[in-house]
Amino acid sequence: MNSASSNLTTNATAASGAVSPTAGSPASVTPPAAPANPANPLATAPVASASPTFSPLYQQIKALITQSLQSGEWKPGELIPSEVELAGRFKVSQGTVRKAIDELAAENLVMRRQGKGTFVSTHHEARAHFRFLRLVPDEGVPHYPESKFLEVRRVRAPADVARLMELKSGDAVIFIKRVQYFDGVPTIVEELWLPGLIFKGLTAERLVEYKGPMYGLFETEFGTRMIRASEQIRAVCADADAAQLLNIQAGTPLLSSERVSFTYGDKPVELRRGLYLTSHHHYQNELS
Amino acid sequence: MNSASSNLTTNATAASGAVSPTAGSPASVTPPAAPANPANPLATAPVASASPTFSPLYQQIKALITQSLQSGEWKPGELIPSEVELAGRFKVSQGTVRKAIDELAAENLVMRRQGKGTFVSTHHEARAHFRFLRLVPDEGVPHYPESKFLEVRRVRAPADVARLMELKSGDAVIFIKRVQYFDGVPTIVEELWLPGLIFKGLTAERLVEYKGPMYGLFETEFGTRMIRASEQIRAVCADADAAQLLNIQAGTPLLSSERVSFTYGDKPVELRRGLYLTSHHHYQNELS
DNA sequence: AAGTGGTCTAGACCACTTT
DNA sequence: AAGTGGTCTAGACCACTTC
């Protein structure tokens, strides 16, 4: 319909100059020299009252912007077009674009910076690092642990892993096992499962040479950005393996966390099972 | 200044008719018959550039509304005045009131319902119940546990409790100990500390006869509404006392949670220490 | 000075609820 | 029909950043 890629439902494609809802006169019905003709694009379709698939314009704009984020048109860390430009592209007002971006910012998909513009969020940022790392020291300031990788293998997904990641049992996955150290003290034993299809070229070497959070590497090297995660936490006893790796006695109570991380479209792209030693650290959570 | 109780800083008191920023012409500089003179109330004070205490109008409105919530002018569950009415009261546009309420809704202080109005949030709601209860069964739907109260006493605050609740060591506090049962199975042992001053009339009888979440009782009977909490989670071993109460062996790993809850103004009003049995339940957390 | 996001206003109309 | 919140527009000006 429109020159731009706009594809707004039901109403859309209106809003430019003079598009009448149904068969009304082009730009009439408005007071003489009044402020303006809103050219309201929310005009419902001819007979479509009780619209079944009603979606506000700004939600449609939000979806379009999200598509551009997902497709990589604007990459993590980059500047996205200004509100004015997006408004022009989508043929809506700046206020509508603003509301769409407001929600994206609330979901941490983009970050606004007054005077500079709106940027695609990235895991390469101090700010983002602690959004998914909730284990903090009882004393002192939170900081990032060091990793030591024990295993990186291509395997077939066990049934339970496949179920949580919405794969088929036996699908190719990458299995990673590592220990994390805070100030030299082993504190976390972690096992990760990643879809083999997406993380094809992931090797132990790349993991080792990469400094910083793994989500940063995933985002940069594999174009897969984690945007949300769901975590289940329990208390368990250290088994012999964990005890040895964490240099503690078997039977020591540990925090067990099972996390499924999602990328755009609520697609699960990581299963992470961790055991946390909470003698000098704790899992910090804000309820609001 | 104003007829209403408005007390907006720096700018305020403008916005009615024609108030010029400094010494400019009353209602000039605008195009001939243009839409309107916004009578912008954000006009900075005469020489106050780089304003030290700049606060947007809607933040000031938000603070005023929060005050009314805190003072009990509008009680939990009640309808607050409409956006139009508040706009009139504060002498600002509806859009500004809307933005203030948007933030209050995002913080769960109020709830908007299209066509009906904006309501003060309350803990007497299925929706709110699980905002602070994160322990859910591995199988089946989340539901609320039953309580059995073991102790309700007035005591003097130990040093560690006083510190976390911003009281003085030795201040009067109410101590509560209870066990919670899911489907008859003891699963949570909890100790609560409440400021004696606020919860003066709280007795075991009232706790026992009250059905539903304690935060509901606190809100209704003591006018204290919990709006936020900070939680620290660890894994520990069950001691003899917990083992007996939960009907498990001493040494069984348990989730330990220490929660400080806050009311308006970030004032701590509850310390809650819980031990959770996570054999058939888990602590559910969404990272976003 | 120009460009960006941030705030504020005013007015229109839509969707929903209640009378 | 009236009232409420929800969406959309248009325009003005402010605060911040960069050139």
XYZ file of N, CA, C and O (backbone and C1' of nucleotides) in Angstrom, chain A residues 38 41 56-58 92-93 96 99 114-116, chain D residues 6-12 14-18:
132
model
N -7.282 15.790 12.467
C -6.479 14.694 13.007
C -6.263 13.569 12.014
O -5.355 12.786 12.162
N -6.448 7.788 12.087
C -6.245 6.488 11.438
C -6.908 5.350 12.201
O -6.803 4.207 11.788
N -4.008 -1.184 18.962
C -3.690 0.241 18.837
C -2.561 0.466 17.839
O -1.691 -0.388 17.677
N -2.576 1.608 17.215
C -1.546 1.957 16.243
C -0.152 1.819 16.849
O 0.753 1.271 16.226
N 0.017 2.324 18.056
C 1.379 2.330 18.625
C 1.874 0.908 18.873
O 3.069 0.647 18.820
N 2.865 8.201 10.920
C 2.075 8.466 12.119
C 2.710 9.667 12.828
O 3.755 10.153 12.401
N 2.082 10.109 13.900
C 2.642 11.255 14.606
C 3.824 10.827 15.472
O 3.981 9.658 15.817
N 2.913 8.964 18.678
C 2.605 7.537 18.571
C 3.892 6.708 18.564
O 3.997 5.688 19.240
N 5.251 6.582 22.083
C 4.612 5.619 22.978
C 5.104 4.201 22.687
O 5.287 3.400 23.600
N 18.719 11.268 26.320
C 18.293 12.606 25.927
C 19.414 13.337 25.193
O 20.554 13.332 25.621
N 19.054 13.947 24.105
C 20.015 14.720 23.337
C 20.817 13.894 22.351
O 21.401 14.433 21.425
N 20.858 12.570 22.566
C 21.665 11.736 21.690
C 20.827 10.852 20.776
O 21.084 10.770 19.585
P -6.434 3.632 30.896
O -6.956 3.787 29.386
C -7.452 2.650 28.698
C -7.229 2.812 27.202
C -5.790 3.143 26.819
O -5.430 2.357 25.677
C -7.228 4.800 25.963
P -4.024 2.569 24.968
O -4.400 3.540 23.762
C -5.280 3.055 22.758
C -5.451 4.106 21.691
C -4.158 4.530 20.983
O -4.364 4.287 19.595
C -5.451 6.418 21.583
P -3.119 4.391 18.611
O -3.125 5.901 18.135
C -4.162 6.358 17.281
C -4.057 7.866 17.120
C -2.662 8.389 16.805
O -2.570 8.636 15.406
C -3.928 9.814 18.283
P -1.266 9.316 14.786
O -1.614 10.846 14.909
C -2.872 11.312 14.441
C -3.029 12.784 14.758
C -1.811 13.626 14.391
O -2.159 14.507 13.343
C -2.634 14.161 16.583
P -1.000 15.227 12.487
O -0.846 16.621 13.243
C -1.998 17.409 13.538
C -1.566 18.616 14.346
C -0.178 19.125 13.969
O -0.265 20.497 13.618
C -0.353 18.804 16.331
P 1.037 21.263 13.132
O 1.450 22.094 14.423
C 0.444 22.761 15.172
C 1.027 23.223 16.495
C 2.450 23.791 16.370
O 2.518 25.035 17.045
C 2.351 22.206 18.090
P 3.712 26.049 16.654
O 4.339 26.306 18.093
C 3.505 26.803 19.142
C 4.114 26.416 20.473
C 5.578 26.823 20.604
O 5.677 27.955 21.462
C 5.152 24.613 21.447
P 11.279 27.617 26.630
O 11.769 26.269 27.334
C 10.917 25.613 28.267
C 11.572 24.336 28.750
C 13.061 24.470 29.062
O 13.349 23.806 30.282
C 12.726 22.752 27.476
P 14.776 23.923 30.909
O 15.445 22.553 30.446
C 15.037 21.331 31.056
C 15.933 20.215 30.574
C 17.426 20.475 30.784
O 18.004 19.267 31.281
C 17.010 20.035 28.503
P 19.530 19.248 31.656
O 20.183 18.516 30.404
C 19.716 17.215 30.037
C 20.334 16.851 28.699
C 21.853 16.995 28.651
O 22.406 15.714 28.426
C 20.812 17.885 26.700
P 23.972 15.498 28.475
O 24.408 15.499 26.940
C 23.881 14.524 26.062
C 24.226 14.886 24.639
C 25.715 15.105 24.365
O 26.166 14.036 23.556
C 24.349 16.751 23.288
P 27.713 13.965 23.164
O 27.747 14.737 21.772
C 26.825 14.357 20.746
C 26.918 15.340 19.591
C 28.340 15.644 19.112
O 28.423 15.333 17.732
C 27.084 17.638 19.382
